[in-house]
Amino acid sequence: MNWFKFSSPQTFYPLAGRLIPVFWVLAVVLAVAGLYIGFFVAPTDFQQGDAYRIIFIHVPAAWMSMFIYLVMAGWAALGLVLNTRLSSMMASALAPTGALMTFIALWTGSFWGRPTWGTWWVWDARLTSELILLFLYIGFMALHASIDEPRRADKAAAILAIVGVVNVPIIYFSVKWWNTLHQGASVSLTRAPSMATTMLLGMLVMAIAFWMYSIAAALSRVRSIILERERNSAWIGQLQESR
Amino acid sequence: MNPLLAVFRRDLLQAWRRRADWLTTFFFFVIVVSLFPLGVGPEPAMLRTIAPGILWVAALLAAMLSLPRVFESDFADGALEQLLLSPEPLPLLVLSKTTAHWLLSGVPLALMAPVLGLQFGLDVEAVRVLFWSLLLGTPCLSLIGVVGAALTLGVRGGGVLIALLVLPLYIPVLIFGAGAVETVATGTGAAGHLSLLGACLCIALPLAPWGASAALRVALE
Amino acid sequence: MNPLLAVFRRDLLQAWRRRADWLTTFFFFVIVVSLFPLGVGPEPAMLRTIAPGILWVAALLAAMLSLPRVFESDFADGALEQLLLSPEPLPLLVLSKTTAHWLLSGVPLALMAPVLGLQFGLDVEAVRVLFWSLLLGTPCLSLIGVVGAALTLGVRGGGVLIALLVLPLYIPVLIFGAGAVETVATGTGAAGHLSLLGACLCIALPLAPWGASAALRVALE
Amino acid sequence: MLEVRDLACWRGDQCLFDGLDVRLGAGEVLWIEGANGSGKTSLMRILCGLSPPERGEIRWKGRTLREGRDTLLHDLMYLGHLNALKDDLTVAENLDFHASILELPRDGRLVGEAIEAVGLTSRQDLPVRVLSQGQRRRAALARLWLATDRPLWILDEPFAALDTASVDSLSDLVASHVERGHVVVLSTHQEVPLPVSRTRRLRLDALSR
Amino acid sequence: MLEVRDLACWRGDQCLFDGLDVRLGAGEVLWIEGANGSGKTSLMRILCGLSPPERGEIRWKGRTLREGRDTLLHDLMYLGHLNALKDDLTVAENLDFHASILELPRDGRLVGEAIEAVGLTSRQDLPVRVLSQGQRRRAALARLWLATDRPLWILDEPFAALDTASVDSLSDLVASHVERGHVVVLSTHQEVPLPVSRTRRLRLDALSR
Ligand code: HEM
Ligand SMILES: Nc1ncnc2c1ncn2[C@@H]1O[C@H](COP(=O)(O)OP(=O)(O)OP(=O)(O)O)[C@@H](O)[C@H]1O
Ligand SMILES: Nc1ncnc2c1ncn2[C@@H]1O[C@H](COP(=O)(O)OP(=O)(O)OP(=O)(O)O)[C@@H](O)[C@H]1O
Ligand SMILES: [Mg+2]
Ligand SMILES: [Mg+2]
């Protein structure tokens, strides 16, 4: 199979169109399952009561916020180096979803902080670096929006995204490097998880649901970006005629 | 003369002709720092605790304010095109502009901060750390800053967009810098924070000029 | 269309085209405010005490940062010459530019400040006073600011010189504004401070446009 | 209409001109010539009242600039070296703005016609930023087509950066303006087709020492 | 020396030129003509490698811009619409700076001669800010007198704002440059005295649709 074939917007557009419904369905099904496990199956925590159930949204969102940034920066770098149109479009399609995830992580986190820490917000390293991540996403979108020529905008935003990658390890390791209020990683590949299995299961199912949602959202956004950017090209004209 | 030296010299010469310009980056720093006691109230104990934070935030803002000037006039009058067409590698030219910027904006701040620190009632050891943290931190600010300056060049709304791009990236420098000074009060030793600042500098030094010159090429396209 | 309206409309239109511009004045405010806890440390009680000061200083800085833009582009591209040659009285034209500036820089700050105030743990009453103090205070900042902007036009080192001229004049506004919010904690009532802010506005409103237009004529000579 | 008496202008340590006397009647063009730096721009800015002369007097319709500043501002159309265009606004928006502040007659049709006259109709909704050098100059000049009722035009190198077709249409406009009894003061380094019989030439080099 | 093959340039939704082929031998001038906005500036910036073309190839001394960027940068002297002068520095300081960054030969005498050649000797220690429009252009052009060894000159409307004496001396310089076997690409709207036998004209309007 020739993967490069799909690096042209023209071939990617219909492919994405076929994939989107699949991801949407998966996202909804998994989210329902995950929420069911989270809210009905998982036991009440003996310390935190039911407040801990925010974890089922908070942690997947926090993971996604960092992961999407890496993917976005990767696409952006690819677009910068190889000058492929589609990669840059993918990067700009991912940014709003990433910002949304970051926002959800922040929002649910501070919602959770109220009962557990007694405050909405503290300035510890993880919270702060997550906030920086939000600013980086916003900066990426703002920079992109304030340059008219799409190709220039792509390149400039790509440079910013690459520079900002430095922030991601800081978020991830912040709990290790500084002793903070926020708790450290409890899910790890190298040792046994320190939480109940049902909880872990619920969290993982939710995480996959968030993945599916992010892919679906990014694909639909990239389709509209393609339509907008390639509006003058011949194949879009044919597309409209064939409708 | 070597092109790198020529760029450096010209930037300094221009700054000398526009003395008011960099003198006021410096005054800005002093004034911002002095505004806080007015806004916050005059209790000495509280002022002493917040002093490192305020001095560092003011230094950040002062460094940031002077950023647009790094490339803007060169861009508007066409000199940047000429720099891009110089046979010398662009990242080196950018580095030489960055050095000039640091010398004009960072160094004066580092020199002035101890005096202001004493006014806030910091002790001598804290002031010493303040000085070193600024001397290590301000080059990072300049380096990160020029990337932002290059990215927002000729962009609609450049002037303030730069703040949005650059300030978040300044945060680690701020945390380590202000943290270093605060350790003196808690007695845990500043070496750790200062070496983290050094690490920031080591990351920024090779990356920033490269990023900035890529951004400049894009801006002039 | 009336020339005053035309100036106002054009400034808004331009701002709309450069959305990023005034959106980022606003983000600048948010970011600066968020920087302080990083520098100063996270104790909630202390943050609550210094919050009014920090919010007001950040508002001052944000308003000040957006000042150079008021006349600079008009000056550089010759549109200011044309404004001076308009049959309409210059102070009125200046007033209409000032209003646009306030709408774009002051109002968003006043709207955002309450949210940030809540983050710092201010109570609802304090947040209400904060909002009103900013709504009264930011027009003063814009009015005083345009005089500074006009005075530093085309002057070597304008960008930062403006800070030097304008910030000292901002101090009374800062003191009354931050003071008003602080009264809530002490329970003495904010009315006095707010009416002092109102008085500042009444003084600045007739004087500033006149001063600014005199400065503009000199700048273009 | 326009009288200049014993005008002097110094820049730095140097006298650009001294004892300058000009009288311009209705329907005349004053073509200010001179090498680069001979003081053409300085003279025109003094005529507009933008900068004060070292010595001397300027009268428009018999009244000095000081007494009759209002009359002058209602009669004047000045175009400098700079185009006074906002990069972010479109050509049409820019023109509309200028018409407003100068209190020129303006409605959509007139503005559209002015833009057509300078050949920018296809460009009128683009931001000025993307225009070429000459297109910008033309966008600035479009103001003149709206200002045909203003009796005094002061144009500083209006022909710079224009292509030949635009040069011709602008000089036609100047010719028709003076034919209607108005006054035009302009400078240019190119040879342009102006209505010879109505054109007075003023060489500035001759006056400076 | 300079070969352009099948070059295309789009701006916005519009094709400025397409399928542009030019071959320029040693000792030739390429005079790019065309109405305002026909793409002259865009073409020259593409030739310098400042902006990428939509399609097509440019070869200098047989090597494409990508391979031979270094050679090109050592051979090129580009002068754009903008003068690249710092308002606060003097004419001499500005010129000295440009000579340094472009690695042109420079010592006090050469710089002095270049300034004399453009007739700014009396102005050389003034900040550029106070110069007139034409004097600024001349200060920018002074670079050419230092760059007589550079085999490729790309000049975007070098004659704009110059008085007639300066136009003549610049066209003499261009003529002597091509006589020494070098290549000059320039654009101008004025009729200027160029060495006819060596001048190739390229009209851009003709290519765009
Ligand atoms: C606005 C405030 C908060 C932010 C920005 C935030 C941010 C994050 C981030 C970025 C992660 C993922 C990093 C990783 O996997 O190591 C995470 C994970 C987590 N957060 Fe938060 N958080 C916030 C508040 C809270 C609160 C209040 C709690 C509970 C007391 C909490 C508990 C957790 C837990 C248990 C994890 C999972 C860690 C793991 O198992 O790896 N967070 N948070
Ligand atoms: N501060 C100063 N010191 C010395 N000379 C000055 C100063 N300010 C201006 N000048 C000189 O005054 C003259 C101003 O000329 P002006 O701009 O009126 O020329 P111009 O005739 O319009 O020229 P151009 O054809 O180039 O537009 C220039 O020769 C300039 O060098
Ligand atoms: N984003 C854009 N959208 C539409 N048109 C554009 C865009 N950017 C540039 N253009 C057009 O491209 C052309 C650029 O021309 P260029 O500056 O190369 O012209 P030129 O031949 O140098 O003209 P001049 O003689 O006026 O200097 C102009 O017609 C301009 O209107
Ligand atoms: Mg002139
Ligand atoms: Mg051009």
PDB file of C-alpha atoms in Angstrom, chain A residues 119-124 128 131 135 138 142 146, chain C residues 20 27 30-31 33-35 37-38 42 47 119:
ATOM      1  CA  THR A 119      -9.017  25.526  46.953  1.00  0.00           C
ATOM      2  CA  TRP A 120      -9.794  25.959  43.295  1.00  0.00           C
ATOM      3  CA  TRP A 121      -6.284  26.692  42.252  1.00  0.00           C
ATOM      4  CA  VAL A 122      -2.756  26.552  43.567  1.00  0.00           C
ATOM      5  CA  TRP A 123       0.344  27.586  41.732  1.00  0.00           C
ATOM      6  CA  ASP A 124       2.210  24.346  41.811  1.00  0.00           C
ATOM      7  CA  THR A 128       1.194  25.846  36.088  1.00  0.00           C
ATOM      8  CA  LEU A 131      -1.733  26.227  32.111  1.00  0.00           C
ATOM      9  CA  PHE A 135      -1.381  29.219  26.427  1.00  0.00           C
ATOM     10  CA  ILE A 138      -3.887  29.482  22.181  1.00  0.00           C
ATOM     11  CA  ALA A 142      -3.610  33.073  17.486  1.00  0.00           C
ATOM     12  CA  SER A 146      -3.089  36.504  12.454  1.00  0.00           C
TER      13      SER A 146
ATOM     14  CA  ALA C  20      -5.188  39.298  17.597  1.00  0.00           C
ATOM     15  CA  PHE C  27      -4.288  37.866  27.291  1.00  0.00           C
ATOM     16  CA  VAL C  30      -4.298  37.479  32.197  1.00  0.00           C
ATOM     17  CA  ILE C  31      -0.775  36.162  31.825  1.00  0.00           C
ATOM     18  CA  VAL C  33      -1.566  38.352  36.654  1.00  0.00           C
ATOM     19  CA  SER C  34      -0.878  34.631  36.518  1.00  0.00           C
ATOM     20  CA  LEU C  35       2.871  35.188  36.656  1.00  0.00           C
ATOM     21  CA  PRO C  37       1.776  33.680  42.090  1.00  0.00           C
ATOM     22  CA  LEU C  38       4.580  31.844  40.326  1.00  0.00           C
ATOM     23  CA  PRO C  42       1.301  30.009  46.449  1.00  0.00           C
ATOM     24  CA  LEU C  47      -2.143  36.124  47.506  1.00  0.00           C
ATOM     25  CA  GLN C 119      -8.987  32.937  41.353  1.00  0.00           C
TER      26      GLN C 119
END
